[in-house]
PDB file of C-alpha atoms in Angstrom:
ATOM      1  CA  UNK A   5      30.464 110.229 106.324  1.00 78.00           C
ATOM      2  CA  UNK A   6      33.193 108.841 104.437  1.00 93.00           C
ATOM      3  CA  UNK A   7      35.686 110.640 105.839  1.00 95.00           C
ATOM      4  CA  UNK A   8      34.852 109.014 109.161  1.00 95.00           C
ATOM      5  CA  UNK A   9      36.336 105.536 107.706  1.00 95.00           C
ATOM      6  CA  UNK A  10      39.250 107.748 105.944  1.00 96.00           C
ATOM      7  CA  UNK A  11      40.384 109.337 109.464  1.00 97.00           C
ATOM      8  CA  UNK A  12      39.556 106.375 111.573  1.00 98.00           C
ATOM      9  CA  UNK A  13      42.811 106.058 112.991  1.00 98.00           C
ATOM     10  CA  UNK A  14      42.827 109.861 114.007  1.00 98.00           C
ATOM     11  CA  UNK A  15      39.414 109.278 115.526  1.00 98.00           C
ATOM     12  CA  UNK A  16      40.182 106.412 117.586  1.00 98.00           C
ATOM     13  CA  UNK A  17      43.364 107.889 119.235  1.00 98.00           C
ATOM     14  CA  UNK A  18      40.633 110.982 119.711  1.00 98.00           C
ATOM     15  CA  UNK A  19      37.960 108.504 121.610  1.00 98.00           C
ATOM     16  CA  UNK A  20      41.321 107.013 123.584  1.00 98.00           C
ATOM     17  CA  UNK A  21      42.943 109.969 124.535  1.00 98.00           C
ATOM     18  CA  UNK A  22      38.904 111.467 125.836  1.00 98.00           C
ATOM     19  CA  UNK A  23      37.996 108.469 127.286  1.00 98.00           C
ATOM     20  CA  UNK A  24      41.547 108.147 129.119  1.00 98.00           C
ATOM     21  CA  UNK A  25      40.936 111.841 130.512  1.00 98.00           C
ATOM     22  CA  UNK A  26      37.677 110.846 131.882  1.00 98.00           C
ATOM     23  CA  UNK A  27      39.419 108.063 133.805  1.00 97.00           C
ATOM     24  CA  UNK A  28      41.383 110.757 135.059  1.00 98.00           C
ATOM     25  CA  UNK A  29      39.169 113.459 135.771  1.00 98.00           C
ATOM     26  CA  UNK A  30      36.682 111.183 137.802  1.00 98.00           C
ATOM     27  CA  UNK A  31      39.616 109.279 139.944  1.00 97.00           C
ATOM     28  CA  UNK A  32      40.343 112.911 141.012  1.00 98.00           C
ATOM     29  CA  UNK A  33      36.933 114.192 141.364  1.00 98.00           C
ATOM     30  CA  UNK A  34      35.314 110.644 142.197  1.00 96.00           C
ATOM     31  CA  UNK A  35      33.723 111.653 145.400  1.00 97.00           C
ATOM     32  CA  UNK A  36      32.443 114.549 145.026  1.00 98.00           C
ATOM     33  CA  UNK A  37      30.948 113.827 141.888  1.00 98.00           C
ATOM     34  CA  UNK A  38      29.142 110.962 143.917  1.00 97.00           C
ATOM     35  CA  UNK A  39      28.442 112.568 146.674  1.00 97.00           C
ATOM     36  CA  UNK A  40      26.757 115.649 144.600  1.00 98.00           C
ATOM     37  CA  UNK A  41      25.087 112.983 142.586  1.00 97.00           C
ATOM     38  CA  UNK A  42      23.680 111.301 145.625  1.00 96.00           C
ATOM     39  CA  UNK A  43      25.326 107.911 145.100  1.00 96.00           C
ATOM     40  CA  UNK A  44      26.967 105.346 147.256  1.00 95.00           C
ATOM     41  CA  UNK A  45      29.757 102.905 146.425  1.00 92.00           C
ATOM     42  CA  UNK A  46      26.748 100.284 147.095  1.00 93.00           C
ATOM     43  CA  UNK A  47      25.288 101.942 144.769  1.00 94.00           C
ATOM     44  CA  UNK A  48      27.131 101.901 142.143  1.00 93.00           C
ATOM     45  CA  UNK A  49      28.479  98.312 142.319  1.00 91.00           C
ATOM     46  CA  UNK A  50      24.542  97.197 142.726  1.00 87.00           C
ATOM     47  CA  UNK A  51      24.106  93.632 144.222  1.00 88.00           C
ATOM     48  CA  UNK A  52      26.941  91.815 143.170  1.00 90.00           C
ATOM     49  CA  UNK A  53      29.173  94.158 144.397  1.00 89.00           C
ATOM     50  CA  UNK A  54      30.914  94.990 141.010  1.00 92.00           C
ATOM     51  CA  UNK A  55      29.947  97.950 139.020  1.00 91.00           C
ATOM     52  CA  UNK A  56      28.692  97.519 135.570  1.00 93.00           C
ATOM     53  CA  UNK A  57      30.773  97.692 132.553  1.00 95.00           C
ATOM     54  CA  UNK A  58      28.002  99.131 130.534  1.00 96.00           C
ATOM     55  CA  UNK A  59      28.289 102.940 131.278  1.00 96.00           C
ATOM     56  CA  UNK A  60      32.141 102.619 130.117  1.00 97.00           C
ATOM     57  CA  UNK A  61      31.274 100.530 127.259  1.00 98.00           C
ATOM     58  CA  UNK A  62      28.025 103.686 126.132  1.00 98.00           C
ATOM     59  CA  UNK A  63      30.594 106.108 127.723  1.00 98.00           C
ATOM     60  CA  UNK A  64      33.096 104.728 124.982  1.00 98.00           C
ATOM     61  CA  UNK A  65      30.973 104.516 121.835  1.00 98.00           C
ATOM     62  CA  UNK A  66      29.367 107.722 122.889  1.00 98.00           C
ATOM     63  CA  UNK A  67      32.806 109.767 122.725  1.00 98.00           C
ATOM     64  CA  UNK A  68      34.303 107.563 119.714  1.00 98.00           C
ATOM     65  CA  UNK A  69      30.877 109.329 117.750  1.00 98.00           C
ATOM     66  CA  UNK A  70      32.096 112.679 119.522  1.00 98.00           C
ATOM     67  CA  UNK A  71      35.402 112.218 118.336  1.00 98.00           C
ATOM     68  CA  UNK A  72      33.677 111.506 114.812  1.00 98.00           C
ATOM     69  CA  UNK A  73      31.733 114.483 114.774  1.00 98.00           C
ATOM     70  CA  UNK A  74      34.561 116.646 116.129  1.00 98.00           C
ATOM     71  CA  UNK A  75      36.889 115.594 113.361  1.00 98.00           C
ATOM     72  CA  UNK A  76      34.474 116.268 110.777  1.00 97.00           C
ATOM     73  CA  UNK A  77      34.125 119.728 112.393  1.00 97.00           C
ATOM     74  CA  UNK A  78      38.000 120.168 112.347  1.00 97.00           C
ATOM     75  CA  UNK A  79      38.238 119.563 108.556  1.00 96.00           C
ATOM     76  CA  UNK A  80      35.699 122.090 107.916  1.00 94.00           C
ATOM     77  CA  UNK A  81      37.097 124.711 109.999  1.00 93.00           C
ATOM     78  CA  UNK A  82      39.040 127.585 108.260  1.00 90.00           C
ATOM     79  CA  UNK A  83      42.731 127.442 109.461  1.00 83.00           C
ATOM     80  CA  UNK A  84      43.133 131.260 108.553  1.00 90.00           C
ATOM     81  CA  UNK A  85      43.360 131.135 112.640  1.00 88.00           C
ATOM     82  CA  UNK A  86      46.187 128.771 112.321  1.00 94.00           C
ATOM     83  CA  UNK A  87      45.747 125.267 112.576  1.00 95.00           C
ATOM     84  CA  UNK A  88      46.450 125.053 116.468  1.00 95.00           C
ATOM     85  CA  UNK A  89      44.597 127.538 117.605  1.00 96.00           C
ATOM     86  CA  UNK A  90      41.052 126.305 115.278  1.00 96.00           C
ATOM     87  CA  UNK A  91      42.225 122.419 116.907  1.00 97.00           C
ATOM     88  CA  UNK A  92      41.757 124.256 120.446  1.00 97.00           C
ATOM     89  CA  UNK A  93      39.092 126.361 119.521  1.00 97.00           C
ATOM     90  CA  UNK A  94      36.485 124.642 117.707  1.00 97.00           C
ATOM     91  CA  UNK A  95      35.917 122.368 120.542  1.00 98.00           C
ATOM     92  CA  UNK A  96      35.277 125.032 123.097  1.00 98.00           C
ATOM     93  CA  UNK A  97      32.783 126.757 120.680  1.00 97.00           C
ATOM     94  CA  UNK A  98      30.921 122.877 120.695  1.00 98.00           C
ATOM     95  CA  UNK A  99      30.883 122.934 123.530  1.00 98.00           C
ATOM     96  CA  UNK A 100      29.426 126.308 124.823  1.00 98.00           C
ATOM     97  CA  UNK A 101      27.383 126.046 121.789  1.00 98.00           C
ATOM     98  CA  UNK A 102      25.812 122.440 122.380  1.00 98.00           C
ATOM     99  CA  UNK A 103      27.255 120.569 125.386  1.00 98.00           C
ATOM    100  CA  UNK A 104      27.259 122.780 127.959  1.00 98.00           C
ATOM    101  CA  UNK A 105      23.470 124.675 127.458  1.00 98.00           C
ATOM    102  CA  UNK A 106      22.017 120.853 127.678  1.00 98.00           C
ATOM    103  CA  UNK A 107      23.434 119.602 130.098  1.00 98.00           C
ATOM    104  CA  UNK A 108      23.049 123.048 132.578  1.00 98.00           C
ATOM    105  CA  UNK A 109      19.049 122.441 131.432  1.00 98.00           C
ATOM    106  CA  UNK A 110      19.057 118.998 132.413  1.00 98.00           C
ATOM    107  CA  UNK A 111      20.937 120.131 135.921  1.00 98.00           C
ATOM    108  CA  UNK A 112      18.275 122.741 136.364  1.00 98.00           C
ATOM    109  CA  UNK A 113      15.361 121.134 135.846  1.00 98.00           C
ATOM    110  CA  UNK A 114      16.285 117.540 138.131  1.00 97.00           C
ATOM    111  CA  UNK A 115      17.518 120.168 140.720  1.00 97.00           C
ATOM    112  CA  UNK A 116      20.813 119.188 140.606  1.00 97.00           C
ATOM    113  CA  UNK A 117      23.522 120.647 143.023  1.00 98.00           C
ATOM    114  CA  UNK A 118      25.784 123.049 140.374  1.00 98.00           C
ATOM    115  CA  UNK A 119      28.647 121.427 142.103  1.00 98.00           C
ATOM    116  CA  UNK A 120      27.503 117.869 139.683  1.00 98.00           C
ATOM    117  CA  UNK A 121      27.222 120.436 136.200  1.00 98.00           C
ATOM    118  CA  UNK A 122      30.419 121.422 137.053  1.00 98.00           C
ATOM    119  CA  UNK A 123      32.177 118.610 137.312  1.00 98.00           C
ATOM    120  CA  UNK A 124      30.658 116.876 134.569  1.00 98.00           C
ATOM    121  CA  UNK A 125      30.456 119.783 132.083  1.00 98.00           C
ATOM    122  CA  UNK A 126      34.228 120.326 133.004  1.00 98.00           C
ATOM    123  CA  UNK A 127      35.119 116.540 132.187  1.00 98.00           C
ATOM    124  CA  UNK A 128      33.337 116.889 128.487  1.00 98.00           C
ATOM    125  CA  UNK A 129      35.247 120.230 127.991  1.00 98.00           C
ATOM    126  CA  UNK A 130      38.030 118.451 128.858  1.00 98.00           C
ATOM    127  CA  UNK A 131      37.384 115.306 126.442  1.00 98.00           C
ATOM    128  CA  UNK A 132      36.620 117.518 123.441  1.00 98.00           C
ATOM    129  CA  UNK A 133      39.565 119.581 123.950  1.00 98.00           C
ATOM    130  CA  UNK A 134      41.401 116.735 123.955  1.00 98.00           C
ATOM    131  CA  UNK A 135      40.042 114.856 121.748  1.00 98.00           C
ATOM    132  CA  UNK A 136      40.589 117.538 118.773  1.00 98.00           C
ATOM    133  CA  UNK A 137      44.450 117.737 120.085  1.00 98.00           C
ATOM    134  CA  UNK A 138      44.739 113.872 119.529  1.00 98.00           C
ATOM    135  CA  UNK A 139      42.752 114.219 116.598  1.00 98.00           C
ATOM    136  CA  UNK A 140      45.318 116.753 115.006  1.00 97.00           C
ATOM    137  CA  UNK A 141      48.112 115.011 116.370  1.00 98.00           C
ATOM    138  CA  UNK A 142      47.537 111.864 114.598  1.00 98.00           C
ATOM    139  CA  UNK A 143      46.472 113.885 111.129  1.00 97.00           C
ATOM    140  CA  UNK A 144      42.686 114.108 110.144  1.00 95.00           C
ATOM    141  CA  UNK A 145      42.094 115.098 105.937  1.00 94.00           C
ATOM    142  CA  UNK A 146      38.934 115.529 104.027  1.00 94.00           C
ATOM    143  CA  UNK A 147      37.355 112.597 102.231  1.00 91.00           C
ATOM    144  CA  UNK A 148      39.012 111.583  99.447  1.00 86.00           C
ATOM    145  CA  UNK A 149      36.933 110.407  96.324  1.00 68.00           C
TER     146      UNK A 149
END
């Protein structure tokens, strides 16, 4: 996993520019993702009326390992589709492939509302998708010996 410590630059604007979008998609969607979740404000702040930093601070190492993953994935993938349309792509296939069958699963068998899968499969979608864009943007190569 060289090639991790070769594109690391790439792969941290990738875990940014994800992690930003999730700022963004739940500020929107906030609410209703608490509300289908079944969670308060109380909640969610807990006793001392400030919410953890922990789920950001998993919620960033989690997508910077994404973002690791996904560029490996983009190196690999044949560009005969052109480069832009693999960058778009291979994410989507991820995450049809991987994210989005686990986490419907999961959804089904807590008896979830679908309006929560939504939401959150729709932010990962989102945070791969952009991810590989920022990823690309910022140049990702093979490992070099």
């Amino acid at each position: 996993m060289i090639y991790i410590i070769q594109n690391i630059v790439a792969i941290l604007a990738g875990t940014v520019a994800g992690f930003s979008f999730g700022a963004l998609w739940y500020s929107v969607l906030g609410k209703p993702w608490m509300a289908a979740a079944g969670l308060t404000e109380e909640m969610i702040k807990g006793p001392s009326g400030k919410a953890s930093p922990m789920p950001f601070i998993i919620a960033f190492g989690a997508e910077f390992w994404m973002a690791s993953i996904l560029a490996g994935a983009l190196i690999l993938a044949p560009v005969d589709a052109g480069v832009w349309a693999i960058t778009i792509i291979t994410p989507i296939i991820l995450w049809i492939g991987f994210v989005m069958p686990a986490m419907l699963v999961n959804n089904r068998y807590e008896m979830r509302p679908l309006s929560l899968f939504a939401i959150n499969a729709g932010h990962w979608l989102g945070v791969l998708v952009i991810q590989a864009v920022a990823i690309r943007l910022v140049g990702v190569s093979p490992p070099t010996s």
